[in-house]
Amino acid sequence: MQSFPAVDPIPLPAPVWLFKLLHIVTLSLHFVAVEMLLGGLLIAVILSLFRNSAASTVAARALARRLTVVMTYVINLGVPPLLFAQVLYGRALYTSSILIGAYWISIIGLLTLAYWLLYQFTGRLESGRTAWLVGLSAWIIAGFVARLLSTNMTLMLRPEAWRSMYSSSAAGVFLPTGDPTTEPRWLLMLAGGLFVGGLWMVYLAARSTFTAEEKRFLAGVGGNIAGISGLVYLAAGIWAASVQPDAVKSGLANHALYHFGGLAGYGWLALVPVAVLVAAFAGFVGRAPAWLAWTGALLVLLIEIVFTVYRDAVRDLTLLSKGFDVWDRDVVTNWSVVGLFLILFIAGLGVVGWLISVVARAQKPMEGAAQ
């Protein structure tokens, strides 16, 4: 019996490789924003508890002020890869989404609530009120959303579990169990959040809007957080790779195309320790010159790119072992539409880059003074 629903008879309007390239690019940027949110928010909550420390309070407020902006990138950079994934893997992704439908549709409300709590968290910090409970609530909700996304992205790879889940309930009120990859993948995202959040603090330490004492605090605390959590991140990644099926491990080593995904995995293994050393150096010396801050930021971007390439290969190989070949699609390319899309896509990225540069160049008050 066929495990997956029949292929949509309408051909793809663009080559599979183009959809996959766009998916990897946008998903990499989405992961950067997600980990800044998860890690930066938890760090800000913890720092807000030390209200007697002026540097801790300034650092918590500095992170919180930026988190509402980061949330917009989390959402807007999350939509494109989800759409590309639906085009390429719709037969699997739609099925798994329906099977956990009650939870999947709740993501919209949960994200809205987390967004509102983020503004409340920032506002309470700015007015000098206790804010940790509000911030922690936002982090728990955001972490639960991350858990639901991890669950769906692993359930779509397990057609053997679909029938029993649907037999238990067609209302989508049950979450799947028994997948050995869900826990390490979720831990990977959470540890990666603290890792990226710590390196974000190191980056902030190079900005001129902080006093010398605040810079030392940001570099020292951020570097130590990133250094320690980076080791957990590394261990979680190795754990997630070790529980993959033998067919996936073999494909990553020997498949003509997907061995490049295996090489990306080795790239991830090489880049994370380098970033840990950068963070540890900043934490040890308690300062972050501009070159070090930008090195950390560049490493984060590269780590997310190679991670996404590896993740994409794992997904394709898992599905291939169960009879789903993502490349086996009819394609009738409409190049005029593809060209218009690419022009708008590049223009959109350019506008985002321009907005970031405007924010970066704007004259700002000292972070400690703007309270």
Coordinates of C-alpha atoms in Angstrom, one line a residue:
M1 CA 0.0 0.0 0.0
Q2 CA 1.3 3.5 -0.9
S3 CA 2.3 5.4 2.2
F4 CA 2.0 8.9 0.8
P5 CA -0.9 10.6 -0.9
A6 CA -0.8 10.8 -4.7
V7 CA 1.3 13.5 -6.4
D8 CA -0.6 16.7 -7.3
P9 CA -1.1 16.5 -11.1
I10 CA -0.3 20.2 -11.5
P11 CA 3.4 20.4 -12.4
L12 CA 5.8 22.6 -10.5
P13 CA 6.2 26.0 -12.1
A14 CA 10.0 26.1 -11.4
P15 CA 12.8 23.6 -11.1
V16 CA 13.1 21.6 -7.8
W17 CA 16.7 22.8 -7.3
L18 CA 15.5 26.4 -7.3
F19 CA 12.8 25.8 -4.7
K20 CA 15.3 23.9 -2.6
L21 CA 17.9 26.7 -2.9
L22 CA 15.3 29.3 -1.9
H23 CA 14.2 27.1 1.0
I24 CA 17.7 26.7 2.4
V25 CA 18.5 30.4 2.1
T26 CA 15.3 31.6 3.8
L27 CA 15.3 28.8 6.4
S28 CA 18.9 29.6 7.4
L29 CA 18.0 33.3 8.1
H30 CA 14.8 32.1 9.9
F31 CA 16.9 29.9 12.2
V32 CA 19.2 32.8 13.0
A33 CA 16.2 34.9 14.1
V34 CA 14.6 32.0 16.0
E35 CA 17.8 31.3 18.1
M36 CA 18.3 35.0 18.8
L37 CA 14.7 35.1 20.1
L38 CA 14.9 31.9 22.2
G39 CA 18.3 32.6 23.6
G40 CA 18.2 36.3 23.9
L41 CA 14.8 36.2 25.7
L42 CA 15.9 33.6 28.3
I43 CA 19.2 35.5 29.0
A44 CA 17.2 38.8 29.4
V45 CA 14.8 37.1 31.8
I46 CA 17.7 35.8 33.9
L47 CA 19.6 39.1 33.8
S48 CA 16.4 41.0 34.9
L49 CA 16.5 39.1 38.2
F50 CA 19.7 40.9 39.2
R51 CA 18.1 44.3 39.7
N52 CA 20.9 45.5 42.1
S53 CA 23.4 45.2 39.2
A54 CA 23.3 48.3 37.0
A55 CA 25.1 46.5 34.2
S56 CA 22.8 43.5 34.3
T57 CA 19.8 45.7 34.2
V58 CA 21.1 47.7 31.2
A59 CA 22.0 44.4 29.4
A60 CA 18.5 43.0 30.0
R61 CA 16.8 46.1 28.7
A62 CA 19.1 46.2 25.7
L63 CA 18.2 42.7 24.7
A64 CA 14.5 43.2 25.4
R65 CA 14.3 46.3 23.3
R66 CA 15.5 44.4 20.3
L67 CA 13.5 41.2 20.8
T68 CA 10.2 42.7 19.5
V69 CA 12.1 43.5 16.3
V70 CA 13.7 40.0 16.2
M71 CA 10.2 38.5 16.5
T72 CA 9.1 40.2 13.3
Y73 CA 12.0 38.5 11.5
V74 CA 11.2 35.2 13.1
I75 CA 7.7 35.3 11.6
N76 CA 8.4 36.9 8.3
L77 CA 11.4 34.8 7.6
G78 CA 9.5 31.7 8.7
V79 CA 6.7 32.0 6.1
P80 CA 8.8 31.6 2.9
P81 CA 10.6 28.3 3.9
L82 CA 7.2 26.9 5.1
L83 CA 5.7 27.7 1.7
F84 CA 8.6 26.2 -0.2
A85 CA 8.4 23.1 2.0
Q86 CA 4.7 22.8 1.2
V87 CA 5.4 22.9 -2.5
L88 CA 8.2 20.3 -2.3
Y89 CA 6.9 18.0 0.5
G90 CA 3.2 18.8 0.6
R91 CA 2.1 15.2 0.5
A92 CA 4.0 14.5 3.7
L93 CA 3.8 17.9 5.4
Y94 CA 0.1 18.4 4.9
T95 CA -0.6 14.9 6.2
S96 CA 1.4 15.4 9.4
S97 CA 0.0 18.9 9.9
I98 CA -3.6 17.5 9.8
L99 CA -2.7 14.7 12.2
I100 CA -1.7 17.2 14.8
G101 CA -4.2 19.8 13.5
A102 CA -5.4 21.1 16.9
Y103 CA -1.8 21.9 18.0
W104 CA -0.7 23.1 14.5
I105 CA -3.5 25.7 14.2
S106 CA -2.9 26.9 17.8
I107 CA 0.5 28.2 16.7
I108 CA -1.1 31.3 15.4
G109 CA -2.6 32.2 18.7
L110 CA 0.5 31.1 20.7
L111 CA 2.7 33.4 18.6
T112 CA 0.3 36.3 19.0
L113 CA 0.3 35.8 22.8
A114 CA 4.1 35.4 22.9
Y115 CA 4.5 38.6 20.9
W116 CA 2.2 40.5 23.3
L117 CA 4.1 39.2 26.3
L118 CA 7.3 40.4 24.7
Y119 CA 6.0 43.9 24.5
Q120 CA 4.8 43.6 28.2
F121 CA 8.2 42.3 29.2
T122 CA 10.0 45.2 27.5
G123 CA 7.6 47.8 28.9
R124 CA 7.9 46.5 32.5
L125 CA 11.7 46.5 32.2
E126 CA 11.7 50.1 30.9
S127 CA 9.5 51.3 33.7
G128 CA 11.7 49.5 36.4
R129 CA 9.1 47.0 37.4
T130 CA 9.5 43.3 38.0
A131 CA 9.3 41.5 34.6
W132 CA 10.9 38.1 34.8
L133 CA 7.5 36.2 35.1
V134 CA 6.1 37.8 32.0
G135 CA 9.4 37.2 30.1
L136 CA 9.5 33.6 31.2
S137 CA 5.9 33.1 30.1
A138 CA 6.8 34.4 26.7
W139 CA 9.9 32.1 26.5
I140 CA 7.9 29.0 27.5
I141 CA 5.3 29.7 24.8
A142 CA 7.9 30.4 22.2
G143 CA 9.7 27.2 23.2
F144 CA 6.4 25.2 23.0
V145 CA 5.9 26.6 19.5
A146 CA 9.4 25.4 18.6
R147 CA 8.5 22.0 20.0
L148 CA 5.4 21.8 17.8
L149 CA 7.4 22.7 14.7
S150 CA 10.1 20.1 15.5
T151 CA 7.3 17.5 16.1
N152 CA 5.6 18.2 12.8
M153 CA 8.9 18.2 10.8
T154 CA 9.7 14.8 12.2
L155 CA 6.2 13.4 11.9
M156 CA 6.2 14.2 8.2
L157 CA 9.1 11.7 7.9
R158 CA 7.2 8.9 9.6
P159 CA 4.3 7.7 7.3
E160 CA 4.4 4.4 9.3
A161 CA 2.9 6.3 12.3
W162 CA 0.1 8.1 10.5
R163 CA -2.5 5.4 10.3
S164 CA -2.4 4.6 14.1
M165 CA -2.5 8.3 15.0
Y166 CA -5.5 8.9 12.7
S167 CA -7.2 5.7 14.1
S168 CA -6.8 7.1 17.6
S169 CA -8.4 10.4 16.7
A170 CA -9.2 12.3 13.6
A171 CA -9.5 15.5 15.5
G172 CA -5.7 16.2 15.6
V173 CA -5.5 16.3 19.4
F174 CA -2.7 13.8 19.9
L175 CA 1.0 14.3 19.5
P176 CA 3.2 11.5 18.2
T177 CA 5.5 9.5 20.4
G178 CA 8.3 7.1 19.8
D179 CA 10.5 9.2 17.5
P180 CA 14.1 9.1 18.8
T181 CA 15.0 12.2 16.8
T182 CA 12.5 14.7 18.3
E183 CA 14.2 15.2 21.6
P184 CA 17.7 15.9 20.3
R185 CA 16.4 18.1 17.6
W186 CA 14.5 20.2 20.1
L187 CA 17.4 20.4 22.5
L188 CA 19.6 21.4 19.5
M189 CA 17.4 24.4 18.9
L190 CA 17.2 25.4 22.6
A191 CA 20.9 25.0 23.2
G192 CA 21.6 26.8 20.0
G193 CA 19.4 29.6 21.2
L194 CA 21.6 30.3 24.2
F195 CA 24.7 29.8 22.0
V196 CA 23.5 32.4 19.6
G197 CA 22.1 34.7 22.3
G198 CA 25.5 34.7 24.0
L199 CA 27.3 35.6 20.8
W200 CA 24.7 38.3 20.3
M201 CA 25.8 39.9 23.6
V202 CA 29.4 39.7 22.4
Y203 CA 28.3 41.5 19.3
L204 CA 26.5 44.2 21.3
A205 CA 29.6 44.7 23.5
A206 CA 31.4 46.2 20.5
R207 CA 28.7 49.0 20.1
S208 CA 29.4 52.5 21.1
T209 CA 26.1 52.9 22.9
F210 CA 27.4 51.1 26.0
T211 CA 29.8 52.4 28.7
A212 CA 33.1 50.6 29.2
E213 CA 31.8 48.8 32.2
E214 CA 28.7 47.7 30.4
K215 CA 30.8 46.4 27.5
R216 CA 32.9 44.3 29.8
F217 CA 29.8 42.9 31.3
L218 CA 28.2 42.0 27.9
A219 CA 31.4 40.5 26.6
G220 CA 32.2 38.6 29.8
V221 CA 28.7 37.2 30.5
G222 CA 27.8 36.7 26.8
G223 CA 31.1 35.0 26.0
N224 CA 30.8 32.6 28.9
I225 CA 27.1 31.7 28.1
A226 CA 28.0 31.1 24.4
G227 CA 31.1 29.1 25.3
I228 CA 29.3 26.7 27.7
S229 CA 26.0 26.4 25.8
G230 CA 28.1 26.0 22.6
L231 CA 29.4 22.7 24.0
V232 CA 25.9 21.6 24.8
Y233 CA 24.9 22.6 21.3
L234 CA 27.7 20.5 19.9
A235 CA 26.7 17.5 22.0
A236 CA 23.1 17.8 21.0
G237 CA 24.0 18.0 17.3
I238 CA 26.1 14.8 17.6
W239 CA 23.2 13.1 19.5
A240 CA 20.8 14.1 16.8
A241 CA 23.1 12.8 14.1
S242 CA 23.7 9.5 15.9
V243 CA 20.0 8.6 16.1
Q244 CA 19.4 8.9 12.4
P245 CA 18.4 5.7 10.6
D246 CA 21.2 3.6 9.0
A247 CA 19.8 4.5 5.5
V248 CA 20.3 8.2 6.2
K249 CA 23.8 7.7 7.6
S250 CA 24.7 5.6 4.5
G251 CA 23.2 8.2 2.2
L252 CA 25.1 11.1 3.8
A253 CA 28.4 9.1 3.2
N254 CA 27.8 7.6 -0.2
H255 CA 24.9 9.2 -2.1
A256 CA 26.0 11.1 -5.2
L257 CA 24.1 14.2 -4.2
Y258 CA 23.5 14.0 -0.5
H259 CA 27.1 13.3 0.5
F260 CA 27.4 17.1 0.2
G261 CA 24.9 17.2 3.0
G262 CA 27.3 15.0 5.0
L263 CA 30.1 17.3 4.2
A264 CA 28.0 20.2 5.5
G265 CA 27.6 18.3 8.7
Y266 CA 31.3 18.1 9.0
G267 CA 31.4 21.8 8.3
W268 CA 29.0 22.4 11.2
L269 CA 31.3 20.2 13.5
A270 CA 34.3 22.4 12.5
L271 CA 32.6 25.8 12.8
V272 CA 30.9 25.4 16.2
P273 CA 34.2 24.8 18.1
V274 CA 35.7 27.9 16.4
A275 CA 32.7 29.9 17.5
V276 CA 33.0 28.5 21.0
L277 CA 36.7 29.6 21.1
V278 CA 35.7 33.1 19.9
A279 CA 33.1 33.3 22.7
A280 CA 35.4 31.9 25.3
F281 CA 38.1 34.4 24.4
A282 CA 35.6 37.3 24.7
G283 CA 34.4 35.9 28.0
F284 CA 37.9 35.4 29.3
V285 CA 39.3 38.9 28.4
G286 CA 36.0 40.7 29.1
R287 CA 36.0 42.7 25.9
A288 CA 34.9 42.4 22.3
P289 CA 36.7 44.5 19.7
A290 CA 34.8 45.0 16.4
W291 CA 36.6 42.3 14.5
L292 CA 35.8 39.7 17.2
A293 CA 32.1 40.8 17.3
W294 CA 31.8 40.5 13.5
T295 CA 33.6 37.2 13.5
G296 CA 31.1 35.8 15.9
A297 CA 28.2 37.1 13.8
L298 CA 29.6 35.7 10.6
L299 CA 30.2 32.3 12.3
V300 CA 26.6 32.2 13.4
L301 CA 25.4 32.8 9.9
L302 CA 27.7 30.1 8.4
I303 CA 26.8 27.6 11.1
E304 CA 23.1 28.0 10.3
I305 CA 23.7 27.7 6.6
V306 CA 25.6 24.4 6.9
F307 CA 23.2 23.1 9.5
T308 CA 20.3 23.8 7.1
V309 CA 22.0 22.1 4.2
Y310 CA 22.7 19.0 6.4
R311 CA 19.1 19.0 7.8
D312 CA 17.8 19.2 4.2
A313 CA 19.8 16.1 3.2
V314 CA 18.6 14.2 6.3
R315 CA 15.0 14.9 5.4
D316 CA 15.4 13.9 1.7
L317 CA 17.2 10.7 2.6
T318 CA 14.7 9.8 5.2
L319 CA 11.8 10.3 2.8
L320 CA 13.7 8.5 0.0
S321 CA 14.1 5.4 2.2
K322 CA 10.3 5.4 2.5
G323 CA 9.5 5.8 -1.2
F324 CA 9.2 9.6 -1.4
D325 CA 11.6 11.1 -4.0
V326 CA 11.4 14.9 -3.9
W327 CA 13.1 15.2 -7.3
D328 CA 10.5 13.0 -8.9
R329 CA 8.1 15.7 -10.0
D330 CA 6.8 17.0 -13.3
V331 CA 8.2 20.5 -13.9
V332 CA 6.9 23.0 -16.5
T333 CA 8.9 26.2 -15.8
N334 CA 7.3 29.5 -16.4
W335 CA 10.5 31.6 -16.6
S336 CA 8.7 34.9 -16.9
V337 CA 7.0 34.3 -13.5
V338 CA 10.2 32.9 -12.0
G339 CA 12.2 35.9 -13.2
L340 CA 9.7 38.3 -11.8
F341 CA 9.7 36.4 -8.5
L342 CA 13.5 36.4 -8.2
I343 CA 13.6 40.2 -8.9
L344 CA 11.0 40.8 -6.2
F345 CA 12.8 38.4 -3.9
I346 CA 16.2 40.0 -4.3
A347 CA 14.6 43.5 -4.0
G348 CA 12.9 42.4 -0.8
L349 CA 16.2 41.2 0.7
G350 CA 17.7 44.5 -0.4
V351 CA 15.0 46.4 1.4
V352 CA 15.5 44.4 4.6
G353 CA 19.3 45.0 4.4
W354 CA 18.7 48.7 3.9
L355 CA 16.4 48.9 6.9
I356 CA 19.0 47.1 9.0
S357 CA 21.7 49.5 7.8
V358 CA 19.4 52.5 8.6
V359 CA 18.9 51.2 12.1
A360 CA 22.6 50.5 12.5
R361 CA 23.6 54.0 11.4
A362 CA 21.0 55.9 13.4
Q363 CA 22.3 58.0 16.2
K364 CA 21.3 56.4 19.4
P365 CA 21.4 57.5 23.0
M366 CA 23.5 55.5 25.5
E367 CA 21.7 52.3 26.4
G368 CA 22.1 53.0 30.1
A369 CA 20.8 56.6 29.8
A370 CA 17.7 55.6 27.8
Q371 CA 15.8 54.2 30.8

